[in-house]
Amino acid sequence: MTTEIPVLLAAVSLFSALQIGYLARRVGLARMTHKIIPPTVTGPPEFERTFRAHQNNVELYPVFLVVLWTSGLLCSEVLAVLGGVVYMVARHMYFNGYVMSTEKRLPGFYLTLGALFCLSVLSTIGILHGIFLEYFYKIVSMMVTH
């Protein structure tokens, strides 16, 4: 755990938000290309894959932010940032693959799962470490001193 300002976590968060915005723009361009006016979300398969790829990114984004910040604040900021960068690359691979075909999204999907798994493990380690220090260590220390 650190008391320093988590600048690296903030940077990854900002870049990931910009990435979500960029992918939203890609959906807008696909709408213009295929002449699909909002709120319609159906159309040619190319458009529907682009739309779903972006929606899948949006749906997973809160999970990413939670495990990114939890692992970075409670375990290791550097490892969390590394996991965050891998996640962003994976989501870009996923999006580009999905736009081409549903099968081509799988490498990015599996890399996403790996990044989220690693960030979740780091988060769990940080939480358990914090719980141990806050509760069990104090109890054991009190028992030993008495």
mmCIF file of C-alpha atoms in Angstrom:
data_model
loop_
_atom_site.group_PDB
_atom_site.id
_atom_site.type_symbol
_atom_site.label_atom_id
_atom_site.label_comp_id
_atom_site.label_asym_id
_atom_site.label_seq_id
_atom_site.Cartn_x
_atom_site.Cartn_y
_atom_site.Cartn_z
ATOM 1 C CA MET A 1 0.000 0.000 0.000
ATOM 2 C CA THR A 2 1.161 3.504 -0.740
ATOM 3 C CA THR A 3 0.299 7.018 0.336
ATOM 4 C CA GLU A 4 1.593 8.558 -2.882
ATOM 5 C CA ILE A 5 -0.768 9.993 -5.471
ATOM 6 C CA PRO A 6 -1.710 7.182 -7.911
ATOM 7 C CA VAL A 7 -0.781 9.087 -11.074
ATOM 8 C CA LEU A 8 -0.207 5.955 -13.148
ATOM 9 C CA LEU A 9 -3.633 4.559 -12.275
ATOM 10 C CA ALA A 10 -5.183 7.889 -13.172
ATOM 11 C CA ALA A 11 -3.338 7.891 -16.512
ATOM 12 C CA VAL A 12 -4.566 4.395 -17.412
ATOM 13 C CA SER A 13 -8.098 5.379 -16.375
ATOM 14 C CA LEU A 14 -7.976 8.474 -18.567
ATOM 15 C CA PHE A 15 -6.574 6.612 -21.577
ATOM 16 C CA SER A 16 -9.130 3.835 -21.168
ATOM 17 C CA ALA A 17 -11.939 6.429 -21.096
ATOM 18 C CA LEU A 18 -10.516 7.988 -24.260
ATOM 19 C CA GLN A 19 -10.434 4.515 -25.795
ATOM 20 C CA ILE A 20 -14.150 4.040 -25.014
ATOM 21 C CA GLY A 21 -14.803 7.416 -26.658
ATOM 22 C CA TYR A 22 -12.788 6.412 -29.720
ATOM 23 C CA LEU A 23 -14.763 3.185 -30.043
ATOM 24 C CA ALA A 24 -18.019 5.144 -29.718
ATOM 25 C CA ARG A 25 -16.821 7.298 -32.601
ATOM 26 C CA ARG A 26 -16.243 4.141 -34.648
ATOM 27 C CA VAL A 27 -19.893 3.215 -34.041
ATOM 28 C CA GLY A 28 -20.921 6.687 -35.200
ATOM 29 C CA LEU A 29 -18.890 6.295 -38.373
ATOM 30 C CA ALA A 30 -20.468 2.885 -38.976
ATOM 31 C CA ARG A 31 -23.898 4.498 -38.553
ATOM 32 C CA MET A 32 -23.022 7.075 -41.207
ATOM 33 C CA THR A 33 -21.574 4.455 -43.563
ATOM 34 C CA HIS A 34 -24.671 2.245 -43.335
ATOM 35 C CA LYS A 35 -27.166 5.142 -42.982
ATOM 36 C CA ILE A 36 -28.523 3.922 -39.650
ATOM 37 C CA ILE A 37 -30.191 6.657 -37.637
ATOM 38 C CA PRO A 38 -30.268 6.437 -33.811
ATOM 39 C CA PRO A 39 -31.842 4.877 -31.844
ATOM 40 C CA THR A 40 -31.899 2.021 -34.368
ATOM 41 C CA VAL A 41 -29.339 -0.654 -33.478
ATOM 42 C CA THR A 42 -30.033 -3.125 -36.250
ATOM 43 C CA GLY A 43 -28.770 -3.132 -39.788
ATOM 44 C CA PRO A 44 -26.158 -4.891 -41.881
ATOM 45 C CA PRO A 45 -24.027 -7.461 -40.023
ATOM 46 C CA GLU A 46 -20.978 -5.163 -40.208
ATOM 47 C CA PHE A 47 -22.836 -2.437 -38.343
ATOM 48 C CA GLU A 48 -24.344 -4.795 -35.781
ATOM 49 C CA ARG A 49 -20.930 -6.298 -34.990
ATOM 50 C CA THR A 50 -19.432 -2.810 -34.586
ATOM 51 C CA PHE A 51 -22.293 -1.764 -32.322
ATOM 52 C CA ARG A 52 -22.068 -4.945 -30.212
ATOM 53 C CA ALA A 53 -18.287 -4.698 -29.940
ATOM 54 C CA HIS A 54 -18.634 -1.225 -28.454
ATOM 55 C CA GLN A 55 -21.511 -2.233 -26.167
ATOM 56 C CA ASN A 56 -19.495 -5.185 -24.870
ATOM 57 C CA ASN A 57 -16.640 -2.808 -24.050
ATOM 58 C CA VAL A 58 -19.000 -0.436 -22.248
ATOM 59 C CA GLU A 59 -20.580 -3.298 -20.282
ATOM 60 C CA LEU A 60 -17.211 -4.548 -19.047
ATOM 61 C CA TYR A 61 -15.734 -1.125 -18.313
ATOM 62 C CA PRO A 62 -16.996 -0.742 -14.689
ATOM 63 C CA VAL A 63 -15.542 -4.141 -13.787
ATOM 64 C CA PHE A 64 -12.210 -3.082 -15.258
ATOM 65 C CA LEU A 65 -12.120 0.188 -13.328
ATOM 66 C CA VAL A 66 -12.950 -1.516 -10.022
ATOM 67 C CA VAL A 67 -10.237 -4.164 -10.298
ATOM 68 C CA LEU A 68 -7.729 -1.662 -11.738
ATOM 69 C CA TRP A 69 -8.074 0.762 -8.826
ATOM 70 C CA THR A 70 -8.475 -1.883 -6.126
ATOM 71 C CA SER A 71 -5.371 -3.757 -7.242
ATOM 72 C CA GLY A 72 -3.406 -0.534 -7.734
ATOM 73 C CA LEU A 73 -4.277 1.031 -4.387
ATOM 74 C CA LEU A 74 -4.148 -2.089 -2.249
ATOM 75 C CA CYS A 75 -1.491 -4.229 -3.919
ATOM 76 C CA SER A 76 0.825 -2.771 -6.576
ATOM 77 C CA GLU A 77 0.257 0.288 -8.729
ATOM 78 C CA VAL A 78 2.877 -0.784 -11.274
ATOM 79 C CA LEU A 79 1.415 -4.283 -11.708
ATOM 80 C CA ALA A 80 -2.095 -2.847 -11.896
ATOM 81 C CA VAL A 81 -1.016 -0.386 -14.588
ATOM 82 C CA LEU A 82 0.627 -3.208 -16.528
ATOM 83 C CA GLY A 83 -2.610 -5.198 -16.279
ATOM 84 C CA GLY A 84 -4.559 -2.119 -17.327
ATOM 85 C CA VAL A 85 -2.447 -1.592 -20.421
ATOM 86 C CA VAL A 86 -2.820 -5.273 -21.356
ATOM 87 C CA TYR A 87 -6.589 -4.919 -20.852
ATOM 88 C CA MET A 88 -6.717 -1.891 -23.165
ATOM 89 C CA VAL A 89 -4.729 -3.678 -25.869
ATOM 90 C CA ALA A 90 -6.990 -6.716 -25.465
ATOM 91 C CA ARG A 91 -10.150 -4.624 -25.813
ATOM 92 C CA HIS A 92 -8.782 -2.988 -28.938
ATOM 93 C CA MET A 93 -7.984 -6.427 -30.388
ATOM 94 C CA TYR A 94 -11.474 -7.576 -29.397
ATOM 95 C CA PHE A 95 -13.171 -4.605 -31.039
ATOM 96 C CA ASN A 96 -11.220 -4.811 -34.291
ATOM 97 C CA GLY A 97 -11.649 -8.572 -34.461
ATOM 98 C CA TYR A 98 -15.389 -8.417 -33.777
ATOM 99 C CA VAL A 99 -15.889 -5.803 -36.504
ATOM 100 C CA MET A 100 -14.381 -8.282 -39.000
ATOM 101 C CA SER A 101 -16.192 -11.416 -37.742
ATOM 102 C CA THR A 102 -17.467 -12.907 -34.507
ATOM 103 C CA GLU A 103 -14.736 -15.564 -34.535
ATOM 104 C CA LYS A 104 -11.944 -12.991 -34.815
ATOM 105 C CA ARG A 105 -12.965 -11.398 -31.508
ATOM 106 C CA LEU A 106 -11.804 -14.440 -29.522
ATOM 107 C CA PRO A 107 -8.061 -13.655 -29.116
ATOM 108 C CA GLY A 108 -8.926 -10.244 -27.660
ATOM 109 C CA PHE A 109 -11.647 -11.814 -25.526
ATOM 110 C CA TYR A 110 -9.280 -14.378 -24.013
ATOM 111 C CA LEU A 111 -6.601 -11.764 -23.393
ATOM 112 C CA THR A 112 -9.245 -9.590 -21.706
ATOM 113 C CA LEU A 113 -10.188 -12.462 -19.403
ATOM 114 C CA GLY A 114 -6.538 -13.005 -18.531
ATOM 115 C CA ALA A 115 -5.986 -9.329 -17.716
ATOM 116 C CA LEU A 116 -9.143 -9.139 -15.602
ATOM 117 C CA PHE A 117 -8.200 -12.359 -13.824
ATOM 118 C CA CYS A 118 -4.736 -11.015 -12.958
ATOM 119 C CA LEU A 119 -6.155 -7.704 -11.765
ATOM 120 C CA SER A 120 -8.747 -9.593 -9.697
ATOM 121 C CA VAL A 121 -6.048 -11.745 -8.081
ATOM 122 C CA LEU A 122 -3.997 -8.632 -7.251
ATOM 123 C CA SER A 123 -7.127 -7.011 -5.809
ATOM 124 C CA THR A 124 -7.877 -10.056 -3.680
ATOM 125 C CA ILE A 125 -4.301 -10.191 -2.397
ATOM 126 C CA GLY A 126 -4.449 -6.498 -1.508
ATOM 127 C CA ILE A 127 -7.792 -6.828 0.246
ATOM 128 C CA LEU A 128 -6.742 -9.908 2.224
ATOM 129 C CA HIS A 129 -3.471 -8.236 3.180
ATOM 130 C CA GLY A 130 -5.373 -5.175 4.377
ATOM 131 C CA ILE A 131 -7.842 -7.272 6.361
ATOM 132 C CA PHE A 132 -5.008 -9.226 7.950
ATOM 133 C CA LEU A 133 -3.148 -6.060 8.952
ATOM 134 C CA GLU A 134 -6.251 -4.253 10.175
ATOM 135 C CA TYR A 135 -7.920 -7.027 12.117
ATOM 136 C CA PHE A 136 -5.925 -10.206 12.643
ATOM 137 C CA TYR A 137 -2.513 -8.650 13.221
ATOM 138 C CA LYS A 138 -3.927 -6.330 15.886
ATOM 139 C CA ILE A 139 -5.716 -9.206 17.603
ATOM 140 C CA VAL A 140 -2.619 -11.407 17.575
ATOM 141 C CA SER A 141 -0.489 -8.511 18.827
ATOM 142 C CA MET A 142 -2.898 -7.856 21.695
ATOM 143 C CA MET A 143 -2.942 -11.539 22.647
ATOM 144 C CA VAL A 144 0.855 -11.772 22.637
ATOM 145 C CA THR A 145 1.337 -8.636 24.746
ATOM 146 C CA HIS A 146 -1.115 -9.804 27.416
#
